């Protein structure tokens, strides 16, 4: 059996390894000269910037891939648990150190709102139920048949999946600060907490179950470890080549064509590339798509875009935790602007990553390495990032300087940023969305792009746009679905 995997994100690499372990001849093709997709690494003047994922959860999903080949993950990667998972900072400058220490969590909740301690306990218990169903039971189930979805509907309704995450959290928690804090998880996978199905409340519990980890040397070291493993297991990796066409004989996939016109014949093509872009650009237009599939594809709503500013400082900001989330003043209004009105808004919330607080190797001695991520509208907005990019950069520097990092401007020694244009043009993602399609109920499980194509034989999907969805645990789970259907 010959299988070609298009794309080397976490999902694509996991698919390549799982198929190899099943005895397939596997070729992985990546457009860029380096692997990782959203998890690519940018190295500049002694600073090491992880491009994307920084919060590592459910580490067993990473370890499993080494164990498939009877290898010890510790010989390839080093995952280290963090004590403080996120430091939340509110507009009035109050802080909350979010962690797995339940006594400490309750003490801090009590300080903000005594009444909510009991509600918090109940919320955690409820998210465990969602986790047991939505993650343990269903994350690696192939949702390619309507009856599989029908079978699950009663349980999903019982778990209130018709509610949004914010609404679920608000049914247990009264204080607005705490509501924001406990409902922010959809943002980590590209969803609006006010519209994302409450099934994604499972992330709250998933973090508690295995903790939050950091990969020493950066997330890029996990990709490096996988690359070594793929080499040892003789997976052919072709870098710096884009697949321009997936070839089919009517509905049967027969191979792929690269940008240098090379044709590779195969039995299966597994796309880690964004499903809507694959269907629209790499296959035979809409020719083979049924009316129903066209309708499904056209009504999809896309996740937010991301503005990510990477910077190094010549001094160390020891007061900054590894992961900081700073909420702006208005929350719902801001999210409405991002997701619905598709316009920029100065009242930004942001996530700040400081890997050098845990790992000195990420920056030259005496320096600090950061990225700050600002959710912005995706490219359906028609924002001209060649004009707005610099303004957004200055806005976020000003905010960070006022909120947390005195004299930041004069301490930045080098920087660059990525906008939704990078996600659209470089990563081939429709509308430059940060996380493919949104995690709404109407776009989850059977309603998402299927792992086994609903249009072509021999075509499969792994990664953020298919089941179960975005985030490293999600895309690694999508490769486990593949294991069951190829
Ligand atoms: C800034 C940022 C921060 C994040 N933080 C976290 C976090 O802390 N924790 C977490 O769990 N998740 C996080 N995420 C989400 C997570 O990174 C992604 O959901 C996940 O990495 C996506 O993996 P994927 O398998 O879908 O592939 P992707 O990473 O999207 O990779 C797809 C690959 O396909 C390649 N490709 C596309 N088209 C072609 C073609 N035609 N030919 C060849 N190659 C092609 C692309 O070049 C790319 O390498 C973050 C995402 C971003 C952007």
XYZ file of C-alpha atoms and ligand atoms in Angstrom:
539
model
C 0.000 0.000 0.000
C 1.446 3.396 -1.030
C 0.304 6.459 0.875
C 1.188 10.084 0.248
C 0.731 12.604 3.063
C 0.440 16.268 2.022
C 1.705 18.581 4.749
C 3.888 18.208 7.822
C 1.851 19.753 10.626
C 1.416 17.660 13.775
C -1.527 15.913 12.079
C 0.389 15.060 8.903
C 3.443 13.730 10.728
C 1.261 11.641 13.055
C -0.589 10.212 10.033
C 2.682 9.352 8.274
C 3.995 7.560 11.373
C 0.769 5.683 12.043
C 0.497 4.469 8.435
C 4.154 3.433 8.414
C 3.570 1.424 11.588
C 0.767 -0.371 9.706
C 3.194 -1.344 6.945
C 2.431 1.299 4.280
C 5.110 2.798 2.069
C 4.765 6.442 3.092
C 5.885 9.644 1.371
C 5.336 12.953 3.167
C 5.445 16.114 1.044
C 5.879 19.560 2.590
C 5.733 22.847 0.746
C 8.283 24.524 3.033
C 11.958 23.646 3.432
C 11.234 22.853 7.102
C 8.600 20.702 8.833
C 5.914 21.568 11.373
C 3.361 23.775 9.597
C 1.914 26.042 12.257
C 4.549 24.565 14.580
C 7.477 25.733 12.412
C 10.411 27.390 14.155
C 11.994 30.735 13.296
C 15.579 31.150 14.491
C 17.066 34.654 14.468
C 20.270 35.989 16.027
C 20.297 33.473 18.865
C 16.551 33.773 19.576
C 14.420 30.669 18.965
C 10.786 31.463 18.189
C 8.226 28.681 18.105
C 5.869 29.807 15.366
C 2.656 28.468 16.863
C 1.716 25.912 19.534
C 3.323 26.503 22.914
C 0.865 24.960 25.393
C 1.418 21.208 25.256
C -1.457 19.141 26.652
C -2.231 15.388 26.567
C 1.461 14.463 26.133
C 0.573 10.773 25.849
C -0.633 11.477 22.286
C 2.899 12.596 21.392
C 4.616 9.769 23.282
C 2.415 7.137 21.605
C 3.930 7.921 18.221
C 7.425 6.971 19.420
C 6.075 3.955 21.282
C 4.460 2.635 18.060
C 8.025 1.842 16.979
C 9.129 0.659 20.433
C 11.192 3.807 20.910
C 11.527 5.682 24.180
C 10.140 9.235 23.721
C 12.693 10.515 26.246
C 15.466 9.684 23.784
C 13.932 12.266 21.406
C 12.053 14.910 23.378
C 11.822 16.358 26.870
C 8.417 17.487 28.105
C 8.367 19.382 31.352
C 5.191 20.146 33.376
C 4.560 23.800 34.248
C 3.502 24.905 37.756
C 1.585 28.012 36.690
C -0.377 27.239 33.531
C -1.601 30.740 32.646
C -1.380 34.060 34.393
C -4.576 35.961 33.614
C -4.411 39.738 33.884
C -7.531 41.887 33.876
C -7.967 45.507 32.860
C -7.899 46.619 36.526
C -4.452 44.913 36.758
C -5.644 42.102 39.048
C -3.944 38.792 38.347
C -4.968 35.158 38.600
C -2.429 32.330 38.539
C -4.319 29.480 36.889
C -2.856 26.052 37.673
C -3.559 22.447 38.597
C -3.235 23.244 42.303
C -6.908 23.074 43.302
C -6.446 24.616 46.764
C -4.649 27.571 45.228
C -7.357 27.846 42.531
C -10.133 27.937 45.148
C -8.245 30.471 47.275
C -7.936 32.838 44.317
C -11.558 32.327 43.199
C -12.682 33.099 46.750
C -10.728 36.367 46.652
C -12.623 37.461 43.537
C -16.048 35.986 44.328
C -16.772 33.791 47.386
C -20.045 32.624 45.859
C -18.317 31.064 42.875
C -16.165 28.478 44.673
C -18.989 25.958 44.758
C -19.954 26.735 41.159
C -16.357 26.155 40.084
C -16.358 22.672 41.623
C -19.619 21.865 39.835
C -18.282 23.262 36.557
C -15.189 21.057 36.773
C -17.372 18.006 37.489
C -19.537 18.791 34.478
C -16.540 19.300 32.172
C -15.277 15.880 33.281
C -18.501 14.380 31.946
C -18.055 16.240 28.653
C -14.417 15.118 28.512
C -15.331 11.448 29.112
C -17.747 11.543 26.193
C -16.267 14.131 23.823
C -12.591 13.281 24.180
C -12.106 9.798 25.639
C -14.969 8.220 23.726
C -15.365 10.254 20.539
C -12.134 12.119 19.642
C -10.855 9.265 17.481
C -14.155 7.924 16.163
C -14.674 8.244 12.403
C -17.766 10.407 11.922
C -18.234 9.579 8.268
C -21.738 8.133 8.464
C -24.863 10.003 9.555
C -26.000 7.206 11.862
C -22.791 7.508 13.939
C -23.802 11.120 14.613
C -27.447 10.150 15.244
C -26.318 7.581 17.818
C -24.401 10.253 19.732
C -27.003 13.022 19.586
C -28.967 12.093 22.743
C -25.782 11.994 24.838
C -24.531 15.260 23.320
C -27.838 16.964 24.043
C -27.737 15.678 27.623
C -24.327 17.317 27.894
C -25.930 20.572 26.710
C -23.883 20.760 23.528
C -26.496 23.194 22.155
C -25.149 25.780 24.647
C -22.044 27.848 24.029
C -19.005 27.475 26.271
C -19.627 30.946 27.737
C -23.241 30.115 28.463
C -22.311 26.796 30.097
C -19.685 28.481 32.290
C -22.132 31.262 33.180
C -24.646 28.709 34.427
C -22.135 27.824 37.171
C -20.140 31.049 37.658
C -21.510 34.529 38.393
C -18.467 36.776 38.336
C -17.633 38.211 34.896
C -13.837 37.952 35.343
C -14.130 34.287 36.240
C -16.611 33.680 33.423
C -14.101 35.019 30.912
C -11.288 33.004 32.408
C -13.090 29.666 32.450
C -14.641 30.142 29.015
C -11.549 31.245 27.070
C -10.552 27.754 25.891
C -12.368 27.928 22.498
C -10.022 30.783 21.570
C -7.168 28.286 21.758
C -8.771 26.351 18.889
C -10.110 29.286 16.874
C -13.634 29.568 18.252
C -15.672 32.341 19.805
C -16.565 31.359 23.423
C -20.015 32.870 22.786
C -20.808 30.542 19.851
C -18.542 27.498 20.262
C -20.399 24.384 21.328
C -19.992 23.648 25.037
C -18.423 20.305 24.052
C -15.205 22.306 23.874
C -15.573 22.882 27.617
C -13.753 19.548 27.700
C -10.442 21.401 27.239
C -10.802 22.785 30.766
C -10.812 19.225 32.078
C -8.225 17.926 29.605
C -5.726 20.419 31.024
C -6.471 19.219 34.545
C -6.176 15.549 33.590
C -2.576 15.635 32.280
C -1.368 19.147 33.116
C 0.237 21.724 30.857
C 3.694 20.957 29.553
C 6.535 22.726 27.826
C 8.835 21.043 25.351
C 12.421 21.872 26.335
C 14.140 23.599 23.433
C 10.691 24.649 22.217
C 7.754 22.873 20.552
C 10.001 22.728 17.498
C 12.038 20.058 19.295
C 9.030 17.733 19.181
C 8.895 18.216 15.415
C 12.664 17.619 15.288
C 12.193 14.403 17.283
C 9.485 13.239 14.884
C 11.684 14.067 11.895
C 14.452 11.873 13.323
C 11.956 9.079 13.937
C 10.585 9.346 10.384
C 14.128 9.133 9.054
C 14.892 6.041 11.160
C 11.654 4.393 10.035
C 12.367 5.174 6.366
C 9.458 7.454 5.668
C 10.371 9.423 2.569
C 10.159 13.141 3.338
C 10.137 15.578 0.412
C 10.624 19.165 1.602
C 10.335 22.380 -0.350
C 7.815 20.975 -2.845
C 4.176 21.901 -3.097
C 1.510 19.496 -4.264
C -0.336 21.398 -6.978
C -2.793 18.692 -8.000
C -4.356 15.561 -6.605
C -4.941 13.233 -9.552
C -8.065 11.124 -9.827
C -9.650 8.750 -12.256
C -13.275 9.850 -11.886
C -13.723 9.469 -8.112
C -10.710 7.242 -7.447
C -7.531 8.994 -6.311
C -4.462 7.769 -8.185
C -1.651 10.154 -7.250
C -0.370 13.677 -6.798
C 1.491 16.181 -8.942
C 4.170 18.466 -7.530
C 5.067 22.011 -8.534
C 8.021 20.694 -10.567
C 5.553 18.493 -12.533
C 6.735 15.246 -10.851
C 3.895 12.756 -10.531
C 3.774 10.322 -7.626
C 1.311 7.446 -7.997
C -0.263 6.065 -4.850
C -3.268 4.264 -3.374
C -4.114 6.875 -0.757
C -3.642 10.613 -0.380
C -3.860 11.966 3.148
C -4.254 15.734 3.252
C -2.945 17.638 6.209
C -3.494 20.731 4.105
C -6.656 22.730 4.843
C -9.681 20.740 3.503
C -11.640 23.617 1.878
C -8.510 24.792 0.051
C -7.781 21.203 -1.047
C -11.278 20.711 -2.462
C -11.209 24.078 -4.207
C -7.666 24.241 -5.551
C -6.105 20.789 -5.765
C -8.972 18.691 -7.056
C -11.076 18.895 -10.134
C -12.920 22.098 -9.169
C -16.464 21.333 -8.091
C -17.011 18.757 -10.840
C -17.342 15.745 -8.575
C -18.973 17.457 -5.600
C -22.615 16.648 -4.906
C -25.132 19.415 -4.334
C -25.195 18.550 -0.632
C -21.405 18.692 -0.308
C -21.236 22.038 -2.126
C -23.857 23.386 0.252
C -21.957 22.082 3.285
C -18.677 23.579 2.052
C -20.180 26.927 1.155
C -21.935 27.467 4.471
C -18.806 26.815 6.573
C -17.711 29.559 8.960
C -14.010 30.110 9.446
C -11.989 30.613 12.602
C -10.463 33.952 13.492
C -7.198 35.205 12.052
C -4.053 35.731 14.083
C -1.573 38.556 14.328
C 1.590 37.143 15.894
C 4.443 39.461 16.847
C 7.751 37.748 17.680
C 10.338 39.799 19.544
C 13.541 39.565 21.557
C 14.521 41.946 24.340
C 17.969 42.895 25.576
C 16.779 42.742 29.184
C 14.938 40.034 31.038
C 11.367 40.651 32.178
C 11.440 38.307 35.174
C 7.940 39.391 36.272
C 6.378 37.813 33.159
C 5.157 34.231 33.497
C 5.614 31.600 30.788
C 2.003 32.034 29.540
C 0.123 35.307 30.132
C -3.396 36.113 28.953
C -4.387 39.764 29.186
C -8.069 40.542 28.746
C -9.104 43.849 27.194
C -11.929 45.886 28.606
C -14.797 44.862 26.363
C -14.872 41.154 25.689
C -18.060 40.147 23.891
C -18.065 43.315 21.762
C -14.473 42.675 20.780
C -15.201 39.059 19.849
C -18.226 40.223 17.825
C -15.910 42.529 15.884
C -13.469 39.715 15.188
C -15.916 36.953 14.272
C -18.998 38.758 12.927
C -18.257 42.359 11.977
C -14.780 41.420 10.719
C -13.195 44.653 11.785
C -10.250 45.683 13.924
C -10.782 47.093 17.378
C -8.204 48.812 19.609
C -9.469 47.207 22.798
C -7.425 44.055 22.208
C -6.964 40.994 24.371
C -3.684 39.150 23.876
C -1.688 36.046 24.773
C 1.993 36.546 25.611
C 4.488 33.677 25.452
C 7.810 33.862 27.302
C 9.552 30.508 26.808
C 12.826 31.909 28.150
C 11.206 32.010 31.622
C 11.405 28.185 31.655
C 14.153 27.511 29.141
C 17.253 29.691 28.968
C 18.282 28.130 25.641
C 15.569 30.095 23.812
C 17.403 33.444 23.952
C 21.007 34.684 24.142
C 22.282 35.086 27.708
C 20.694 38.008 29.531
C 17.992 38.382 26.848
C 14.377 37.299 26.682
C 12.386 35.731 23.871
C 8.649 36.337 23.335
C 5.712 36.139 21.050
C 2.445 37.926 21.501
C -0.653 36.697 19.751
C -3.640 38.915 19.036
C -6.884 37.411 17.684
C -7.987 39.431 14.628
C -10.571 38.939 11.850
C -9.655 36.423 9.173
C -9.150 37.594 5.584
C -12.884 37.670 4.845
C -12.430 41.145 6.339
C -10.449 42.452 3.319
C -8.123 44.191 5.789
C -4.949 45.333 4.007
C -2.307 43.889 6.314
C 0.493 45.648 4.465
C -0.968 48.836 5.997
C -2.524 47.527 9.212
C 0.329 45.204 10.255
C 2.639 47.958 11.439
C -0.237 49.746 13.238
C -1.190 46.517 15.037
C 2.435 45.966 16.017
C 2.662 49.449 17.550
C -0.675 49.035 19.307
C 0.303 45.776 20.947
C 3.732 47.113 21.974
C 2.021 50.127 23.602
C -0.443 47.875 25.402
C 2.266 45.538 26.702
C 4.413 48.494 27.770
C 1.508 49.977 29.752
C 0.196 46.696 31.122
C 3.273 44.707 32.005
C 6.634 45.537 30.480
C 8.102 48.948 31.347
C 10.303 50.555 28.655
C 9.576 47.728 26.278
C 10.062 49.785 23.132
C 13.653 50.647 23.890
C 14.511 47.079 24.900
C 13.355 45.284 21.760
C 16.433 44.201 19.818
C 14.782 42.408 16.954
C 11.313 41.499 15.779
C 8.998 40.388 12.988
C 5.311 39.567 12.666
C 2.891 37.307 10.826
C -0.631 38.244 9.771
C -3.560 36.292 8.264
C -1.810 36.767 4.908
C 0.901 34.317 6.046
C -1.737 31.752 6.972
C -3.489 32.193 3.621
C -0.497 32.420 1.266
C 2.230 30.421 2.990
C 0.167 27.797 4.806
C -2.563 27.544 2.108
C -5.413 28.097 4.567
C -8.730 29.404 3.286
C -9.342 33.035 4.307
C -6.066 32.944 6.269
C -7.895 31.573 9.284
C -5.664 30.605 12.192
C -7.377 27.278 12.881
C -9.366 26.303 9.730
C -13.164 26.083 10.225
C -14.751 27.174 13.504
C -15.562 24.659 16.249
C -19.329 25.229 16.213
C -21.786 22.402 16.827
C -23.002 22.731 13.224
C -19.404 22.178 12.076
C -18.389 19.416 14.479
C -18.041 15.642 14.060
C -20.215 14.500 11.102
C -20.781 18.140 10.105
C -17.028 18.807 9.789
C -14.994 17.813 6.686
C -14.838 14.023 7.008
C -11.577 12.199 7.715
C -12.530 9.834 4.885
C -13.521 12.090 2.010
C -17.215 12.234 1.300
C -16.370 12.839 -2.395
C -13.337 10.747 -3.458
C -12.157 7.178 -2.802
C -8.635 7.028 -1.443
C -8.707 10.618 -0.143
C -8.408 11.277 3.585
C -7.960 14.264 5.892
C -6.064 14.844 9.119
C -5.469 18.140 10.921
C -7.435 21.112 12.121
C -10.208 21.189 9.487
C -11.404 17.642 10.019
C -12.664 15.671 13.046
C -12.076 16.276 15.915
C -10.560 19.718 15.233
C -7.738 22.164 15.892
C -5.143 22.164 18.656
C -2.283 19.685 18.960
C -4.341 17.017 20.820
C -7.115 17.419 18.225
C -4.923 17.001 15.166
C -3.003 14.089 16.747
C -6.370 12.443 17.433
C -7.401 12.948 13.804
C -4.495 10.656 12.828
C -5.873 8.042 15.224
C -9.201 8.233 13.359
C -7.261 7.514 10.172
C -5.808 4.394 11.767
C -9.342 3.021 11.966
C -10.427 3.804 8.402
C -7.451 2.987 6.156
C 0.025 31.061 16.736
C -0.634 29.752 17.113
C -0.576 29.303 18.422
C -1.144 28.078 18.773
N -1.026 27.636 20.066
C -1.424 26.377 20.366
C -1.104 25.808 21.633
O -0.468 26.474 22.472
N -1.489 24.531 21.890
C -2.165 23.783 20.957
O -2.478 22.615 21.238
N -2.477 24.296 19.751
C -2.102 25.555 19.427
N -2.358 26.070 18.185
C -3.120 25.254 17.235
C -2.241 24.177 16.616
O -0.975 24.696 16.377
C -2.799 23.733 15.278
O -4.178 23.412 15.382
C -2.049 22.524 14.754
O -0.661 22.644 14.913
C -2.397 22.373 13.298
O -1.795 21.216 12.808
P -2.262 20.571 11.465
O -1.916 19.112 11.556
O -3.677 20.913 11.183
O -1.312 21.157 10.330
P -0.708 22.595 10.018
O 0.200 22.980 11.110
O -1.761 23.515 9.611
O 0.206 22.223 8.769
C -0.280 22.002 7.481
C 0.932 21.846 6.590
O 0.518 21.561 5.247
C 1.411 22.212 4.359
N 0.771 22.325 3.065
C -0.388 22.971 2.769
N -0.679 22.847 1.462
C 0.322 22.103 0.916
C 0.576 21.635 -0.402
N -0.238 21.891 -1.416
N 1.711 20.906 -0.619
C 2.550 20.623 0.409
N 2.346 21.051 1.670
C 1.242 21.774 1.933
C 1.670 23.556 5.027
O 2.851 24.161 4.530
C 1.792 23.110 6.487
O 3.129 22.767 6.799
C -1.807 27.294 17.802
C -1.873 27.743 16.482
C -1.280 28.945 16.139
C -1.338 29.377 14.700
